[in-house]
Coordinates of C-alpha atoms and ligand atoms in Angstrom, one line a residue:
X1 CA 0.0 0.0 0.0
X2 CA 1.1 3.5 -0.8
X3 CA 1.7 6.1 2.3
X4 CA -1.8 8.4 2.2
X5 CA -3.1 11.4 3.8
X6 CA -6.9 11.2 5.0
X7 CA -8.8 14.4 5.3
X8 CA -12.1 15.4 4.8
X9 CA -13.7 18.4 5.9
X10 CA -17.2 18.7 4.7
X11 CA -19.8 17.9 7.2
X12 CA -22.7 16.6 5.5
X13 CA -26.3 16.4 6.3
X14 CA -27.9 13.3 4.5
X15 CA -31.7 12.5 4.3
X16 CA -35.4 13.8 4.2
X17 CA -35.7 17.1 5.0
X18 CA -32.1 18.2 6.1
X19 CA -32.4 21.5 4.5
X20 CA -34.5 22.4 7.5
X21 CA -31.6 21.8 9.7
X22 CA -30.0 24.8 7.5
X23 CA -30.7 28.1 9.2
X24 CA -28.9 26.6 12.7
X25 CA -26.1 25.6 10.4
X26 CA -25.3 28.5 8.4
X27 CA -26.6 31.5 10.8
X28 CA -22.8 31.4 12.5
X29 CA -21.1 32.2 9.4
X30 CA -22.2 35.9 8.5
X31 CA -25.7 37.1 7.3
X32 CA -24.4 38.1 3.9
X33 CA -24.8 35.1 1.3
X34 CA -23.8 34.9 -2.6
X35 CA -26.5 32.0 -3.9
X36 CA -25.7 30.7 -7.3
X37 CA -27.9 28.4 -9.2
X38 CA -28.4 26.9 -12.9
X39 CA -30.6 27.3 -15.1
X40 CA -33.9 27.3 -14.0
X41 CA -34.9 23.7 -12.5
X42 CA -34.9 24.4 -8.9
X43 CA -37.3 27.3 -9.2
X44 CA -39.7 24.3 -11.0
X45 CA -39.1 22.2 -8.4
X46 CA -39.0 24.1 -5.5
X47 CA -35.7 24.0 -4.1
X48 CA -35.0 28.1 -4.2
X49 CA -37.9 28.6 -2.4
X50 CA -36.8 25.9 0.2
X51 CA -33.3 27.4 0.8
X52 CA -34.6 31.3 0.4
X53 CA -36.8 30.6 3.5
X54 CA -34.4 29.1 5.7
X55 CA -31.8 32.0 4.7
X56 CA -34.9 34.4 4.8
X57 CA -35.8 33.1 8.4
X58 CA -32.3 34.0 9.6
X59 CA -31.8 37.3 8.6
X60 CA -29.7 36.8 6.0
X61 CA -29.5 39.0 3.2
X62 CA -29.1 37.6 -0.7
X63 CA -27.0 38.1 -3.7
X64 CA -27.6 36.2 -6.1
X65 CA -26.1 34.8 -9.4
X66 CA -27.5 32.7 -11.7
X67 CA -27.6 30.9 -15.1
X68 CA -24.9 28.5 -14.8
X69 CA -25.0 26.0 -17.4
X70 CA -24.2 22.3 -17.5
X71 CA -20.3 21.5 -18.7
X72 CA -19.7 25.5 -16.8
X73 CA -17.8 28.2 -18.2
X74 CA -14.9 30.4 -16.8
X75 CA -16.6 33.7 -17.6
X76 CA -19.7 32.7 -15.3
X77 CA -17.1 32.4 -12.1
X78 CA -15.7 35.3 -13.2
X79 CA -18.8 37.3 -12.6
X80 CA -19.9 35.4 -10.0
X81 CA -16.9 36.0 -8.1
X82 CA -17.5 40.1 -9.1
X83 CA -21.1 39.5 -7.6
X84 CA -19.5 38.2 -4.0
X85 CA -17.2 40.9 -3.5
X86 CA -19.8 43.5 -4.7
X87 CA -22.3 42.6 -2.3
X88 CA -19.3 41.6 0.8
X89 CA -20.4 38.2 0.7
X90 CA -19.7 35.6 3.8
X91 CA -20.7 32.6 2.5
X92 CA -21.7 30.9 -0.9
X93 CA -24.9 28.8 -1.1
X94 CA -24.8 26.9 -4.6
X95 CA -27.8 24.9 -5.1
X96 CA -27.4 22.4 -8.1
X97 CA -25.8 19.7 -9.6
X98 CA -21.8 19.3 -10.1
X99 CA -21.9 21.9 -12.4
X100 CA -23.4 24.9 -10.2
X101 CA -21.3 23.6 -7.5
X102 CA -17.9 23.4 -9.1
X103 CA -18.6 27.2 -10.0
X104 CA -19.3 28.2 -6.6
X105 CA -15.9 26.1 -5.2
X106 CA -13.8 27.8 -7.5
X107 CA -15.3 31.1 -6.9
X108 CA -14.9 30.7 -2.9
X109 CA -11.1 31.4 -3.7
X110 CA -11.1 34.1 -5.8
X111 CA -13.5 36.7 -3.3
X112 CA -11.2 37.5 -0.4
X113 CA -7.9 37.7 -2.7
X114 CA -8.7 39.7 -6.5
X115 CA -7.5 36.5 -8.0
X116 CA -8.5 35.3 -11.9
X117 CA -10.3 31.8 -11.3
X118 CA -8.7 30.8 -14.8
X119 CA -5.2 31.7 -13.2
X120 CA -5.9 29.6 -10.3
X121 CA -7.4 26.4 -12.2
X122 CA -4.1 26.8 -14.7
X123 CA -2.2 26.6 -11.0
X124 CA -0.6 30.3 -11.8
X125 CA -1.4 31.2 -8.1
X126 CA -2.6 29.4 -5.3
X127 CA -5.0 31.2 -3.4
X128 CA -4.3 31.4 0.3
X129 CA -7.9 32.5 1.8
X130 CA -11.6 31.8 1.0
X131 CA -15.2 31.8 1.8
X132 CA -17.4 28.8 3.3
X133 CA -19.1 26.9 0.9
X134 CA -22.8 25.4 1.5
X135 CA -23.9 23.1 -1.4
X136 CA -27.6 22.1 -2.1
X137 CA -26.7 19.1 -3.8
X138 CA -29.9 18.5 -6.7
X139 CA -28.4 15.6 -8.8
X140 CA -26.5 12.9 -7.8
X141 CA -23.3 12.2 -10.2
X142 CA -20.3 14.0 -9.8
X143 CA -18.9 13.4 -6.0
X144 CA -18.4 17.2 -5.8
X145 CA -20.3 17.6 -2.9
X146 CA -17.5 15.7 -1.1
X147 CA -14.4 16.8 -2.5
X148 CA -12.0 19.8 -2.7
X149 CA -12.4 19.5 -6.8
X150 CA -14.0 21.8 -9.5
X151 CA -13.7 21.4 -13.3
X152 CA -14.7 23.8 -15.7
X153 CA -14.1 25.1 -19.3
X154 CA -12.6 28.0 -20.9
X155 CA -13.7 29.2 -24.5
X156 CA -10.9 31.1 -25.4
X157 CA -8.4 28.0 -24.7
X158 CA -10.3 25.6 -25.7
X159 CA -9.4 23.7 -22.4
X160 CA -12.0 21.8 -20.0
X161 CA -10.1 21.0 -17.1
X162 CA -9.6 20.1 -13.2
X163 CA -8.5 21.6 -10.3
X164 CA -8.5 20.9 -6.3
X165 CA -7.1 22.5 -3.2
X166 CA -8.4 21.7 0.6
X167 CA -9.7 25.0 0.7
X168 CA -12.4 24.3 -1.9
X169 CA -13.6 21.0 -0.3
X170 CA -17.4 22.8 0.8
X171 CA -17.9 23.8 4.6
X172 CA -21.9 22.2 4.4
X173 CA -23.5 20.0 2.2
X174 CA -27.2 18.8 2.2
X175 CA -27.9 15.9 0.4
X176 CA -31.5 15.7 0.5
X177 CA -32.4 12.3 -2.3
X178 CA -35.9 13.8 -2.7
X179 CA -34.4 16.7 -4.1
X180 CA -33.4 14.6 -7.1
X181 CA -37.0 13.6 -8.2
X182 CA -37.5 15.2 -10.6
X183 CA -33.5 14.8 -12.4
X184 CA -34.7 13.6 -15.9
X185 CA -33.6 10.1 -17.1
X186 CA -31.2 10.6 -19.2
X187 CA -29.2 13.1 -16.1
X188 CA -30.0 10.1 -14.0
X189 CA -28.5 7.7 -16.1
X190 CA -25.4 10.3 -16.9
X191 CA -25.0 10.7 -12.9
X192 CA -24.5 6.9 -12.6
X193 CA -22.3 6.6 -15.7
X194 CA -20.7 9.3 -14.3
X195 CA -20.0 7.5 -10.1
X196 CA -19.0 4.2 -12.0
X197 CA -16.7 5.8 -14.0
X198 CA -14.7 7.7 -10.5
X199 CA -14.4 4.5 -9.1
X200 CA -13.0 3.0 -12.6
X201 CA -10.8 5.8 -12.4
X202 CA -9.3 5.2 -8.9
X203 CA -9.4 0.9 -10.2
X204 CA -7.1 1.7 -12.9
X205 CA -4.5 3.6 -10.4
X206 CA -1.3 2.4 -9.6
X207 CA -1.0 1.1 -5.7
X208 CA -1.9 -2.0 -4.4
X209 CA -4.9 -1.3 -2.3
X210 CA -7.1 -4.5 -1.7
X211 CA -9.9 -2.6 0.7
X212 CA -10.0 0.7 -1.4
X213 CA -10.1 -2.0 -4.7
X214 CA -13.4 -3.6 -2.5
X215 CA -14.9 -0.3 -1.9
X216 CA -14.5 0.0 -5.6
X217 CA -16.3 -2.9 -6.7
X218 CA -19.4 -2.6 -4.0
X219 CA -19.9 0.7 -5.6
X220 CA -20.2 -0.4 -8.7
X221 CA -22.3 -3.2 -7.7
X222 CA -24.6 -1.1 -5.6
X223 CA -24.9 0.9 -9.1
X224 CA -25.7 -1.8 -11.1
X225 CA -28.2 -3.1 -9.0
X226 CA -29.4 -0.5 -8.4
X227 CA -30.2 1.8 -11.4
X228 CA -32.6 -0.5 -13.7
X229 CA -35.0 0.2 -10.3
X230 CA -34.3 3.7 -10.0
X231 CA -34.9 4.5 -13.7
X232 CA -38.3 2.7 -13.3
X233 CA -39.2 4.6 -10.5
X234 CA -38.0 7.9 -10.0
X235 CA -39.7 8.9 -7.0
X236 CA -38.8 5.9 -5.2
X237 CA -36.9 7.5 -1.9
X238 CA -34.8 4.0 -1.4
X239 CA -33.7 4.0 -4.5
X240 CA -32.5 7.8 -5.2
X241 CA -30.6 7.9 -2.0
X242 CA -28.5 4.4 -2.8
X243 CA -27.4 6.2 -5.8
X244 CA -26.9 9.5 -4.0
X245 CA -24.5 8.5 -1.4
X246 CA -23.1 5.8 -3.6
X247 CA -21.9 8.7 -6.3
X248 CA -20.5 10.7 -2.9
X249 CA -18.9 7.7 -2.1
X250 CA -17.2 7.4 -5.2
X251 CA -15.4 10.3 -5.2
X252 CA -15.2 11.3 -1.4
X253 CA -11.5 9.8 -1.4
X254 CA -12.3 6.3 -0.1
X255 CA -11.8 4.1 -3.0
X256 CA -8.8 6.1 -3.5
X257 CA -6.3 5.5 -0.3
X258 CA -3.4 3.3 -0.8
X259 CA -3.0 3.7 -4.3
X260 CA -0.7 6.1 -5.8
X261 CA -2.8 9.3 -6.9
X262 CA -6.6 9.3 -6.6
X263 CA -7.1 7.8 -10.2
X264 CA -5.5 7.7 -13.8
X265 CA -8.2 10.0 -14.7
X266 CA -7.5 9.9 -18.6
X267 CA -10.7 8.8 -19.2
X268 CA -11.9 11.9 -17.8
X269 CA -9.5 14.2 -20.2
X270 CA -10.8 11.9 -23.2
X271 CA -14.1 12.8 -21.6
X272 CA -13.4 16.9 -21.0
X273 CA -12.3 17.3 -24.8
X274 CA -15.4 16.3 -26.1
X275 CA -17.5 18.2 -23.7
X276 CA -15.5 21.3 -24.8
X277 CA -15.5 20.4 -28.7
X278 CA -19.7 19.4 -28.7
X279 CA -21.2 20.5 -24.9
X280 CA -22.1 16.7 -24.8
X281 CA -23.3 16.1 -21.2
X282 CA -20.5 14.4 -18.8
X283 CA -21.7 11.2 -17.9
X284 CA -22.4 10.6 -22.3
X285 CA -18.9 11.8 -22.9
X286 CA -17.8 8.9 -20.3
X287 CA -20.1 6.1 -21.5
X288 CA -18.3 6.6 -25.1
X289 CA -15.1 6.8 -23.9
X290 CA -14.5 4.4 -20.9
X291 CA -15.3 1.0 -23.4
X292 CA -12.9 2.2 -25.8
X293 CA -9.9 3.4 -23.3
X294 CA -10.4 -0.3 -21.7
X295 CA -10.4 -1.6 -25.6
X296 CA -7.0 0.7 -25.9
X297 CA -5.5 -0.8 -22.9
X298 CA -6.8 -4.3 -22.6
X299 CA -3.3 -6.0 -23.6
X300 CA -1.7 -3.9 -20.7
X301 CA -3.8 -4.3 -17.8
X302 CA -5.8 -7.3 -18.8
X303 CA -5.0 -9.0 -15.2
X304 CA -6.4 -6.0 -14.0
X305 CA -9.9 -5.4 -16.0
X306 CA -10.0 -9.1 -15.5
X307 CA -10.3 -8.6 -11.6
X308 CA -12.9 -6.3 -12.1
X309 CA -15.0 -8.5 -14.2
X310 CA -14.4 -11.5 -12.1
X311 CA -15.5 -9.6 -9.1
X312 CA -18.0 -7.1 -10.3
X313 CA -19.7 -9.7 -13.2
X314 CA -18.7 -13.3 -12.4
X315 CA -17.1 -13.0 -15.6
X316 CA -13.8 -15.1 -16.5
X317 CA -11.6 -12.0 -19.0
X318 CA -10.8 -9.1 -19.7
X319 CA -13.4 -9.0 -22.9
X320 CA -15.6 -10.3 -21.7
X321 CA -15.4 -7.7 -18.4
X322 CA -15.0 -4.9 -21.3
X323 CA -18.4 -6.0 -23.1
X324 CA -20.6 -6.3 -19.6
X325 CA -19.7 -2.5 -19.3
X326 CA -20.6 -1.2 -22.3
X327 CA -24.0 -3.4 -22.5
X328 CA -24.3 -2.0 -19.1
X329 CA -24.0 1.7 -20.0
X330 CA -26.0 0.8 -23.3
X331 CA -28.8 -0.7 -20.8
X332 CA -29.1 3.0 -19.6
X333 CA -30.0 4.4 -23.0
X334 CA -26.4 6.3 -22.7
X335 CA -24.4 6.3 -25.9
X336 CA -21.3 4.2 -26.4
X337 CA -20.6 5.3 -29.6
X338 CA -19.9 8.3 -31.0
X339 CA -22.3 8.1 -33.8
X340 CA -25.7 7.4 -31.3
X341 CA -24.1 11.4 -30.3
X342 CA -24.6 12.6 -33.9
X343 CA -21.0 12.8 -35.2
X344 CA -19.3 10.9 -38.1
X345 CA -16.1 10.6 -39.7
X346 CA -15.8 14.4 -40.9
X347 CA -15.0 15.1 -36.9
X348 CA -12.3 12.4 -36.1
X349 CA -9.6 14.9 -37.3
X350 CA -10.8 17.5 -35.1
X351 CA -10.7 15.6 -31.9
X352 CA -7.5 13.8 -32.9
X353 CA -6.5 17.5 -33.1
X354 CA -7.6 18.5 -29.5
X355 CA -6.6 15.4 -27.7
X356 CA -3.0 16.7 -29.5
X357 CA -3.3 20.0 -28.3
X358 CA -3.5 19.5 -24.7
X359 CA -2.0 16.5 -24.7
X360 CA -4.9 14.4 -23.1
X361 CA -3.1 11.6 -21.0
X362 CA -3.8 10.0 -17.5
X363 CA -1.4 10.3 -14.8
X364 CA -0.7 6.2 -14.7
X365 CA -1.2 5.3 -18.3
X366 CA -0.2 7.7 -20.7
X367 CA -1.6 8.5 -23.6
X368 CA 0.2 9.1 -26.6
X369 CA -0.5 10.5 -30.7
X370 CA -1.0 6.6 -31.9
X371 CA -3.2 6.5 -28.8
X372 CA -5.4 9.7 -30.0
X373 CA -6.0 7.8 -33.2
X374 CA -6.7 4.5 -31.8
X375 CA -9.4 5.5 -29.2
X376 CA -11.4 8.1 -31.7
X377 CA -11.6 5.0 -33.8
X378 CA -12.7 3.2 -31.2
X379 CA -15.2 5.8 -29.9
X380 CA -16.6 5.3 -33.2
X381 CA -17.0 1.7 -32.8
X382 CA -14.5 0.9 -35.6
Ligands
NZQ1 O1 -29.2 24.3 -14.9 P1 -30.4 23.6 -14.2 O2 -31.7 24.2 -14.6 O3 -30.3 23.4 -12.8 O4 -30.5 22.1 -14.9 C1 -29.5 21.1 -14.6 C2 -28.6 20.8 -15.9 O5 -29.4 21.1 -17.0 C3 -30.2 19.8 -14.4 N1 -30.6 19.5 -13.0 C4 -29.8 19.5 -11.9 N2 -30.5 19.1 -10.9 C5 -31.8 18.9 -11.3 C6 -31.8 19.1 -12.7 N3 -33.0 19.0 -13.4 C7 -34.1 18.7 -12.7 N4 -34.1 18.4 -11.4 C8 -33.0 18.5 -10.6 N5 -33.1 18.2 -9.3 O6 -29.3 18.8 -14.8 C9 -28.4 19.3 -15.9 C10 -27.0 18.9 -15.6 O7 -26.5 19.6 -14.4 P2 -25.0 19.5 -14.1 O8 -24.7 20.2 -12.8 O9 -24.2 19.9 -15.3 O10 -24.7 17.9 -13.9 P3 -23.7 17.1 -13.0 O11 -24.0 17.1 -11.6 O12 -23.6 15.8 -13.7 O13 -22.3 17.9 -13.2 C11 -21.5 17.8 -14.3 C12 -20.3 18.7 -14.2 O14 -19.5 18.3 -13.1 C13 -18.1 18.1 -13.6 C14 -18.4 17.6 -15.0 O15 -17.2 17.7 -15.8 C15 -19.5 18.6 -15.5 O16 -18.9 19.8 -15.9 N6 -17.4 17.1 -12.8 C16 -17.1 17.5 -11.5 C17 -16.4 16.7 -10.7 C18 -16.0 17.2 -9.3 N7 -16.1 18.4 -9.0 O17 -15.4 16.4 -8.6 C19 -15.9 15.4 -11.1 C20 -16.6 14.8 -12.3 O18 -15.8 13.9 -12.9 C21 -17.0 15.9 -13.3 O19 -15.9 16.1 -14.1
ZN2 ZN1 -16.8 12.4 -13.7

């Protein structure tokens, strides 16, 4: 096993009706919020009006920022972070899904200090102070409620990319499963796509790390099992918390100790790039691209996928293992191709060309120019 460091600061509140436990929570940290949302769906659904009221019953006064969109953009932290300093915020509430959250993480940095948030994701300067962050987690997918990371994309680079630091891990997080209702299917299957594909990611890391290797699989298995249920019912209560906490588990650093970094993560990159080239959703970009990277790399670590299958599918190889996936992911209604996502040949060049540019690799298993051209292939299905 590999030396490791465990430390998680987020406190969170998990079940029915934990956002009433909110006002008591946050009424210690100031009475000045910033509250950043999406696009619209938690005024349908309610949840504004749920977290206005308990800031509203406390005294505390609002800024708010809004309109962040799914796969989010640098400018939008930007003048989010404008809208905190502006209005002397003490605290951010972000109420959404990965996406609205991430935003709100990165922005936390960048209101104390006058710091760029594209300076700080590109590492250029590490931000020394910040502001609590209080996430309203509406979708479950991305881990982010749990974890000091935020990834977002930048236009004018043509980059969609990761960053972390303790200091962005969130202060609160409410993780209420009723609260993802009314998540559309396909977001439901892209969350789960999305929470299979972290612990993949942490599988495929260097380290030998048999307990963080069994977290792994029961994740994956609790996913399985669970999501043909929860995309039959989806306003079964059981079912959306098992995927809930299963998708913080995944990325909340426990499948992750012993092994040498917290994953390989170059599905992820493979993953970004397309997101920034076509503004697929996350969770599609990952159910294309995580059968063909395990395709790319099946010669190399076939003991490895093996494993997996053995333990995850009662399955005997590494093919075998490779095809349960993608049937799996294909079970979901979530592409595995690149075609069932509208593109054809006429756009290989162009992702070959991005891959290039920011020289897409994963920290373990590195990806190289013959690479690029063997996995767009293989996202194709050729
Ligand atoms: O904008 P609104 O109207 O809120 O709609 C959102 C959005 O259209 C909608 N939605 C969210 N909660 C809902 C809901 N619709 C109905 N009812 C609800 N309760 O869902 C759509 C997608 O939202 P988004 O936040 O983009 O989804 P997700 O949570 O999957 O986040 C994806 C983003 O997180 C990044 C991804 O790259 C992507 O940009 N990731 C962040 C990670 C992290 N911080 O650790 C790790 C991940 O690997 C990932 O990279
Ligand atoms: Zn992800």
């Amino acid at each position: 096993m590999e030396n490791f460091i465990v430390y998680n600061p987020t406190c969170v509140f998990f079940g029915k009706n934990v956002i009433q436990g909110m006002q008591k929570t946050v009424s210690p940290l100031g009475n000045k919020a910033l509250l950043i949302y999406g696009k619209g769906s938690v005024k349908s659904n309610g949840i504004y009006d749920a977290v206005v009221k308990q800031l509203n019953d406390c005294g505390i006064t609002i800024a708010e920022y809004s309109g962040i969109k799914a796969n989010p953009i640098i400018d939008d932290a930007r003048k989010a972070a404008e809208k905190g300093k502006e209005s002397q915020a003490d605290f951010i509430v972000a109420v959404g899904g990965g996406s609205v959250i991430d935003t709100a993480k990165l922005v936390s940095v960048c209101i104390k200090e006058p710091l760029d948030p594209w300076d700080v994701m590109k590492s250029k300067i590490k931000p020394r102070t910040n502001i609590p962050v209080i996430a309203v987690l509406t979708l479950a997918a991305t881990g982010t409620e749990m974890n000091p990371y935020a990834v977002l994309q930048n236009h004018e680079t043509k980059e969609k990319i990761g960053f972390g630091m303790n200091l962005m891990y969130p202060k609160y997080s409410f993780l209420d499963p009723q609260y993802t209702y009314s998540v559309p299917k396909d977001q439901t299957a892209y969350g789960i796509v999305d929470l299979i594909a972290h612990t993949l990611e942490a599988y495929f890391a260097y380290g030998d790390a048999s307990l963080s290797d069994r977290f792994a699989e029961s994740i994956i298995k609790e996913a399985i099992e669970i999501a043909p249920l929860l995309l039959a019912n989806p306003e079964n209560y059981h079912y959306r918390s098992r995927v809930m906490w299963a998708a913080t588990c995944a990325l909340n650093g426990s499948t992750s100790y012993g092994r040498a970094t917290s994953g390989d993560w170059g599905v992820h990159d493979i993953g970004h790039t397309l997101s920034m080239l076509y503004d697929f959703p996350h969770g599609a970009t990952l159910s294309v691209a995580y059968p063909a990277w395990l395709k790319l790399q099946k010669e190399k670590i076939k003991d490895r996928i093996s494993l997996l299958g053995k333990n995850v599918f009662g399955v005997n190889n590494a093919n075998e293992t490779i095809s349960e996936i993608e049937k799996f992911f294909a079970s979901l209604n979530c592409p595995v191709s690149l075609k069932e996502l509208g593109l054809n040949d006429s756009h290989k060049t162009e992702i070959f060309e991005l891959l290039s540019k920011n020289k897409i690799t994963g920290y373990h298993h590195k990806l190289e120019e013959e690479d690029y051209k063997r996995i767009v292939e293989l996202m194709f299905g050729v």
